[in-house]
PDB file of C-alpha atoms in Angstrom:
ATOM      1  CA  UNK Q  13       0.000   0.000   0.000  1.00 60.00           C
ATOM      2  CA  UNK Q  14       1.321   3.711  -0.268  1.00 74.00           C
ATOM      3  CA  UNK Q  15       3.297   5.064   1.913  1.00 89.00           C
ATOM      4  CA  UNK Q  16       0.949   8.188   2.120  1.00 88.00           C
ATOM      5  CA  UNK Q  17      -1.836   6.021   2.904  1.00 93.00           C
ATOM      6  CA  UNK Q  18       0.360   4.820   5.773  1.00 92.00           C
ATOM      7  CA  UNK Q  19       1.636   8.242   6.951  1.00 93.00           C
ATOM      8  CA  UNK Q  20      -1.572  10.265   6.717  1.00 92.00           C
ATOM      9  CA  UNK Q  21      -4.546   8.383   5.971  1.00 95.00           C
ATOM     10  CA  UNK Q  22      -6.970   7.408   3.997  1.00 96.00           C
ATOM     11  CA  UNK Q  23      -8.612  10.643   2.906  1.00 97.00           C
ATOM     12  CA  UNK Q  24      -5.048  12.263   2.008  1.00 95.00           C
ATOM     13  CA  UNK Q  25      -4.031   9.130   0.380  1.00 96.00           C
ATOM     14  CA  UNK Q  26      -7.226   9.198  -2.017  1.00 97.00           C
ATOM     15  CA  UNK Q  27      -7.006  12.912  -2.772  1.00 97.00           C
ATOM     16  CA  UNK Q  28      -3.330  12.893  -3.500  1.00 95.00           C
ATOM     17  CA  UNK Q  29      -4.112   9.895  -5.967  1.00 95.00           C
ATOM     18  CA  UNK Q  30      -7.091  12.092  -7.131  1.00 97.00           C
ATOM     19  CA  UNK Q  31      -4.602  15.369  -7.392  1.00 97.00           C
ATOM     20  CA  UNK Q  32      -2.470  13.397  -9.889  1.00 95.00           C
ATOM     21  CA  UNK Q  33      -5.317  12.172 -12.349  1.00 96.00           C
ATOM     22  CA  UNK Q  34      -7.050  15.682 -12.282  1.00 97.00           C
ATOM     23  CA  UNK Q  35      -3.252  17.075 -13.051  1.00 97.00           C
ATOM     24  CA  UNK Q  36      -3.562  14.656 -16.679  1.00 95.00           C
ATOM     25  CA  UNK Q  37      -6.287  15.877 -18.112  1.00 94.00           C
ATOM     26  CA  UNK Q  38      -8.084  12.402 -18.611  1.00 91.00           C
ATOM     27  CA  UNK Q  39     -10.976  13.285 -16.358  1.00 96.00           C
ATOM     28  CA  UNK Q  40     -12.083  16.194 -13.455  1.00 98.00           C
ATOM     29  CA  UNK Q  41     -12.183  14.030 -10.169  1.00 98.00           C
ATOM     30  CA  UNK Q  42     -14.238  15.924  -7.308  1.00 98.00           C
ATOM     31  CA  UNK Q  43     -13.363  14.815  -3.973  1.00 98.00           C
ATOM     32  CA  UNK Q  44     -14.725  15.412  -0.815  1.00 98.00           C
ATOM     33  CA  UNK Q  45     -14.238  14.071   3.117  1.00 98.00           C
ATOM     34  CA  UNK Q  46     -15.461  14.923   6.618  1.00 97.00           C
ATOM     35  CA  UNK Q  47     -12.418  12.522   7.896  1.00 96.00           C
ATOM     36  CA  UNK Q  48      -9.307  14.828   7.193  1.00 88.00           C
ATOM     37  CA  UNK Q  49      -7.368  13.403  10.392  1.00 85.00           C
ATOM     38  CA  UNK Q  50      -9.452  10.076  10.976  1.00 93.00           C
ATOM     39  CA  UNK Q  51      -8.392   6.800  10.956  1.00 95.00           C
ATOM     40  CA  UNK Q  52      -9.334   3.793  10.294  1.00 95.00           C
ATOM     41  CA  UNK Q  53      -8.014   0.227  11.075  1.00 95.00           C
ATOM     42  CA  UNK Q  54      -5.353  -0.256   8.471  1.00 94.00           C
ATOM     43  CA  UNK Q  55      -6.962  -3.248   6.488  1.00 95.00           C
ATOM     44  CA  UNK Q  56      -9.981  -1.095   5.678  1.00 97.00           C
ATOM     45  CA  UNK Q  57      -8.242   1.654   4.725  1.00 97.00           C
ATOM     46  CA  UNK Q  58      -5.868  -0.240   2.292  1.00 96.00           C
ATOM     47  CA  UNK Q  59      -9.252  -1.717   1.028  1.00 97.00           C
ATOM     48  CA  UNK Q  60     -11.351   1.585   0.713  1.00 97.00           C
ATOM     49  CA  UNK Q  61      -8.074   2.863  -1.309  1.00 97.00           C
ATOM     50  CA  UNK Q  62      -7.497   0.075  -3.943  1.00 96.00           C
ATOM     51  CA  UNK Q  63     -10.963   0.171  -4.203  1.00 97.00           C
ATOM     52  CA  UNK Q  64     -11.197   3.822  -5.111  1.00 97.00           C
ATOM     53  CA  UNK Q  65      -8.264   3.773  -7.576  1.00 96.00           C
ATOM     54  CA  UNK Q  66      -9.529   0.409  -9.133  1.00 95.00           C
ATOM     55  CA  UNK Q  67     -13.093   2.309  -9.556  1.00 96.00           C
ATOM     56  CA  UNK Q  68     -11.373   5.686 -11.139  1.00 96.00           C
ATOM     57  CA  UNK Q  69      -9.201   3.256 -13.526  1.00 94.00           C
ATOM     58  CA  UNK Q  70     -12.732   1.501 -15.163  1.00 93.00           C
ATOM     59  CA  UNK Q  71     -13.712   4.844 -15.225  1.00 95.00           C
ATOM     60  CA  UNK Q  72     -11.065   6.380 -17.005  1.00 95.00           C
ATOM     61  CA  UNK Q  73     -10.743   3.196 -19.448  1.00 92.00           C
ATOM     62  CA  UNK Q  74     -14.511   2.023 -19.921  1.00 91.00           C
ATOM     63  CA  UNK Q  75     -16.913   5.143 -19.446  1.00 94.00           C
ATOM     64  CA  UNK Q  76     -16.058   8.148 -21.412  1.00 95.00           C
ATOM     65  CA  UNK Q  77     -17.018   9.908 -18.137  1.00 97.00           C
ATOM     66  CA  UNK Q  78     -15.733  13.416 -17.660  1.00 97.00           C
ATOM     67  CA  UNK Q  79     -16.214  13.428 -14.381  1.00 98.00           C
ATOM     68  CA  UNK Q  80     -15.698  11.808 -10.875  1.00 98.00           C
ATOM     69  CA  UNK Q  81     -17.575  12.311  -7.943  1.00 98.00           C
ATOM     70  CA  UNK Q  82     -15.995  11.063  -4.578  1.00 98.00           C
ATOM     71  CA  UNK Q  83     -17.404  11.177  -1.156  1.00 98.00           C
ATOM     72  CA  UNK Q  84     -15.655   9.625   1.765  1.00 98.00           C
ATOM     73  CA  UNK Q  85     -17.568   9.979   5.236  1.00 98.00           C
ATOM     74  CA  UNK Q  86     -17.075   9.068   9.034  1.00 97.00           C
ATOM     75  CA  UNK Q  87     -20.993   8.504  10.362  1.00 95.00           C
ATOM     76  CA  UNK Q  88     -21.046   7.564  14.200  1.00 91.00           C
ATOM     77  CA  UNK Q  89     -20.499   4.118  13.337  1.00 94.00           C
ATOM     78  CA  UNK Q  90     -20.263   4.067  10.000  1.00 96.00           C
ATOM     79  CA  UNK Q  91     -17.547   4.671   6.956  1.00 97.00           C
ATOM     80  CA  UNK Q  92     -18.986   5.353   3.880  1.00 98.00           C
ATOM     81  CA  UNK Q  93     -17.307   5.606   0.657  1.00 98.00           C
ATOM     82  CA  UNK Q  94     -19.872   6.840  -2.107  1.00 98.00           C
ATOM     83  CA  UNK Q  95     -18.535   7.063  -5.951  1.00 98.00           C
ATOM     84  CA  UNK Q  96     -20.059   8.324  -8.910  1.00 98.00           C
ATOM     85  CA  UNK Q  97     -19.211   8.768 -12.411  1.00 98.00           C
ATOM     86  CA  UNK Q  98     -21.497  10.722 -15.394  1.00 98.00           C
ATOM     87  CA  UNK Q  99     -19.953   7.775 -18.411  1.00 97.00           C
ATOM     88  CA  UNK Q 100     -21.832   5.899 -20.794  1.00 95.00           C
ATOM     89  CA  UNK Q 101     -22.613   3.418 -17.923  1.00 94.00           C
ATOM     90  CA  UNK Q 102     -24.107  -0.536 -19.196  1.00 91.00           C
ATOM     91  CA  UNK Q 103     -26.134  -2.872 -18.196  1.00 88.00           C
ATOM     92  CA  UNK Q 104     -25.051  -5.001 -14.811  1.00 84.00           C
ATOM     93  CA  UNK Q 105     -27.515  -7.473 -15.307  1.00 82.00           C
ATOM     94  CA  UNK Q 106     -25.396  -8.392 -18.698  1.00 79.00           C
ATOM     95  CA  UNK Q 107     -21.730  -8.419 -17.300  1.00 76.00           C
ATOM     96  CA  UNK Q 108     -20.442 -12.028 -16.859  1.00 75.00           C
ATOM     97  CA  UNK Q 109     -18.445 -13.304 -13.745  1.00 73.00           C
ATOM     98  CA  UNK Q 110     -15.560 -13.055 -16.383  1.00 77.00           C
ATOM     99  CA  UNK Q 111     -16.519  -9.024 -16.898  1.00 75.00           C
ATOM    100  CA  UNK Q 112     -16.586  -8.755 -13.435  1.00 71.00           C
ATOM    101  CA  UNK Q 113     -13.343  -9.831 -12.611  1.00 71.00           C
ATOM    102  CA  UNK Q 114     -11.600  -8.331 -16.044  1.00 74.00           C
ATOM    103  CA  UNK Q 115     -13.286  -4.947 -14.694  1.00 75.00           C
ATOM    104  CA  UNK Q 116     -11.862  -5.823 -10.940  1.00 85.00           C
ATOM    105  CA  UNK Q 117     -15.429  -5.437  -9.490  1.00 89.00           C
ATOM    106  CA  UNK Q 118     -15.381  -8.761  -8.255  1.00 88.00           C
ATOM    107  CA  UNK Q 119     -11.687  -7.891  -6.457  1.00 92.00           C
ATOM    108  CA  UNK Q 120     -13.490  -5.172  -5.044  1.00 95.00           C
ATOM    109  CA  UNK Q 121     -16.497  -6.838  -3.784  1.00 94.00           C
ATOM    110  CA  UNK Q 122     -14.538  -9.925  -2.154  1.00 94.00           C
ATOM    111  CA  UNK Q 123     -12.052  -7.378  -0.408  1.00 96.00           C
ATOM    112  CA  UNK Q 124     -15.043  -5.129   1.106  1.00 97.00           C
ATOM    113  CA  UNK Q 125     -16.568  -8.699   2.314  1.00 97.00           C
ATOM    114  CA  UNK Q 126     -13.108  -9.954   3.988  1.00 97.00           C
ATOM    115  CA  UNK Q 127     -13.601  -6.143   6.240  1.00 97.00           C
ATOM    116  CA  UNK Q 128     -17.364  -7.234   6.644  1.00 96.00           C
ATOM    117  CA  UNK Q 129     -18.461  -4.164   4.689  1.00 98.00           C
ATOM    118  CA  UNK Q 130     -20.405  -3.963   1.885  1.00 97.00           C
ATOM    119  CA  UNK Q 131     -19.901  -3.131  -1.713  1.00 97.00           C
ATOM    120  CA  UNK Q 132     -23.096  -2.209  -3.937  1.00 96.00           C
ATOM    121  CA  UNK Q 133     -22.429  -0.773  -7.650  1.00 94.00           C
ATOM    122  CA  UNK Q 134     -25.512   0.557  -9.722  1.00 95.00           C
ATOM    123  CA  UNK Q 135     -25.086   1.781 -13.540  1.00 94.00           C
ATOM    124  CA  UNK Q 136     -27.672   2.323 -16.182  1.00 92.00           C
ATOM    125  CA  UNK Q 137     -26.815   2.924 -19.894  1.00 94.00           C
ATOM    126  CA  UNK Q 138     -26.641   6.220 -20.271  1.00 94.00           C
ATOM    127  CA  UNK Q 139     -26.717   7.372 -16.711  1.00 95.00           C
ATOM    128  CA  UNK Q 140     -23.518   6.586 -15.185  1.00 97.00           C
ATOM    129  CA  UNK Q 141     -22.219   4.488 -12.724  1.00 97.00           C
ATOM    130  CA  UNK Q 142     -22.435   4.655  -8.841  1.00 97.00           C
ATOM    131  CA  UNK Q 143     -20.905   2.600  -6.223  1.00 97.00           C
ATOM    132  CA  UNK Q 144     -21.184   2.667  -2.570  1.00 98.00           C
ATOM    133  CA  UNK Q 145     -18.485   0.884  -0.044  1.00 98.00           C
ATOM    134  CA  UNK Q 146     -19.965   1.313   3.516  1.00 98.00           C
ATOM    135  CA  UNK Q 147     -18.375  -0.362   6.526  1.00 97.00           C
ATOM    136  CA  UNK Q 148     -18.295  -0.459  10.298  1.00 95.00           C
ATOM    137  CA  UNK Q 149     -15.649   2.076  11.712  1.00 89.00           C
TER     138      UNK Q 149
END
């Protein structure tokens, strides 16, 4: 995992990865936190990270999306990682096990599981797609 996820957390880790994709070009990524100095057990923040990046990747290879729209949140008991993208979006009643894991959406959901959280994506052709991670603190 980085080191800045390490050294200062998970909502400086994700906005420093979101910093360097905005800086490209390929797509506007809006970020926003209430959790500036929070932490979280290290296993769930490694898995809200890779999670976040793997998410922004099939965005920036499979949507056409110009925009990302990232909200990571401490509740009283709750994390809550919400993601949204305005692409092309498809059809997740079509993708195949196999487009699952070539689009690392089954990764995702198995490493949300192993931090008993859980993962729910939601895309409709033409609308985007959303995801939510939410987990116990």
């Amino acid at each position: 995992s980085p080191h800045i996820l390490t050294n200062f957390g998970l909502a400086s880790a994700i906005k420093t990865f979101a910093t360097k994709i905005n800086q490209t070009k390929a797509i506007e990524i809006d970020f926003k936190s209430n959790m500036e100095d929070k932490r979280l057990e290290n296993e769930k923040e490694v898995v809200i990270y890779r999670a976040v990046c793997e998410l922004i990747n099939n965005s920036i290879l499979h949507s056409g999306a110009s925009r990302i729209e990232i909200e990571l949140n401490k509740h009283e008991k709750f994390v809550t990682l919400q993601f949204y993208d305005n692409g092309r979006g498809f059809d997740t009643s079509s993708l195949s096990k196999e487009d699952l894991k070539g689009m690392g959406l089954s990764n995702i959901e198995t490493r949300v599981r192993s931090v008993d959280g859980v993962f729910i994506l939601e895309s409709t052709p033409g609308k985007g797609t959303s995801a939510l991670i939410k987990m116990i603190d």
